Coordinates of C-alpha atoms in Angstrom, one line a residue:
M179 CA -0.1 0.1 -0.1
V180 CA 2.8 2.3 0.7
V181 CA 4.1 1.9 -2.8
L182 CA 1.1 2.8 -4.3
Q183 CA 0.8 6.1 -2.1
T184 CA 4.4 6.9 -3.2
I185 CA 3.5 6.5 -6.8
L186 CA 0.4 8.5 -6.6
F187 CA 2.1 11.2 -4.9
L188 CA 4.9 11.4 -7.4
I189 CA 2.4 11.7 -10.3
I190 CA 0.5 14.3 -8.4
V191 CA 3.9 16.5 -7.8
Y192 CA 4.7 15.8 -11.3
Y193 CA 1.4 17.3 -12.7
I194 CA 1.6 20.2 -10.3
A195 CA 5.1 21.1 -11.3
K196 CA 4.0 20.7 -14.9
I197 CA 1.2 23.1 -14.4
L198 CA 3.2 25.5 -12.4
W199 CA 6.2 25.5 -15.1
K200 CA 3.7 26.3 -17.8
W201 CA 2.4 29.2 -15.8
L202 CA 5.8 30.4 -14.4
A203 CA 8.1 29.9 -17.2
P204 CA 6.9 32.7 -19.4
K205 CA 6.9 35.2 -16.6
L206 CA 10.3 34.3 -15.5
L207 CA 11.5 34.6 -19.1
N208 CA 10.0 37.9 -19.6
Y209 CA 11.6 39.1 -16.5
A210 CA 14.9 38.0 -17.7
V211 CA 14.5 39.8 -20.8
Q212 CA 13.4 43.1 -19.4
K213 CA 16.3 43.1 -17.1
T214 CA 18.8 42.3 -20.0
E215 CA 16.9 44.9 -22.0
E216 CA 17.4 47.6 -19.0
R217 CA 21.0 46.8 -18.7
F218 CA 21.7 46.9 -22.4
G219 CA 20.0 50.2 -22.5
Q220 CA 22.0 51.8 -19.6
Q221 CA 25.3 50.6 -21.2
F222 CA 24.3 52.0 -24.5
G223 CA 23.2 55.3 -23.1
Q224 CA 26.8 55.3 -21.3
F225 CA 28.4 54.8 -24.5
Q226 CA 26.4 57.3 -26.5
Q227 CA 27.1 59.9 -23.6
S228 CA 30.9 59.1 -23.5
H229 CA 31.3 59.4 -27.4
Q230 CA 29.1 62.3 -28.2
H231 CA 30.5 65.5 -29.0
P232 CA 29.1 68.1 -31.0
K233 CA 30.6 68.5 -34.5
Q234 CA 30.7 71.8 -36.3
E235 CA 29.8 72.1 -39.9
G236 CA 32.8 71.1 -42.3
E237 CA 34.8 69.5 -39.7
T238 CA 36.8 66.4 -40.7
T239 CA 37.6 63.6 -38.5
V240 CA 40.1 61.1 -39.6
H241 CA 40.4 57.5 -37.9
K242 CA 43.6 55.9 -38.5
A243 CA 44.0 52.1 -38.2
P244 CA 46.9 51.2 -35.7
N245 CA 49.8 50.2 -37.3
P246 CA 50.7 46.6 -37.4
K247 CA 53.6 45.7 -35.3
S248 CA 55.2 43.0 -37.9
N249 CA 59.0 42.2 -38.1
P250 CA 59.7 41.3 -41.6
S251 CA 63.4 40.7 -40.6
K252 CA 62.0 37.8 -38.1
K253 CA 63.2 34.4 -39.2
V254 CA 60.5 32.0 -39.7
G255 CA 62.1 29.0 -40.5
E256 CA 65.0 27.5 -43.1
Y257 CA 64.1 27.0 -46.6
I258 CA 64.6 23.5 -47.7
D259 CA 64.7 22.5 -51.3
F260 CA 63.4 19.0 -52.0
E261 CA 64.1 16.9 -55.2
E262 CA 61.9 14.6 -56.6
I263 CA 63.4 10.9 -56.4
E264 CA 62.1 8.2 -58.7

């Protein structure tokens, strides 16, 4: 009899959890999306404020790419000439 009560209890708990999950999951997901959206908005606002400066008409801005620090004289390896042997 105890085994049947345990099985019945597990089935009831399973269905209650299933119903609660269908009800709570969308609310939790919506909450997470709203919080992420707020954080993104705050970060974007901070970025916009820090990078925003008024430009006068006719002003030209030049952004240069950083020079790559490559060393052409750096030896990579030794060249070996192979011959085909038949």
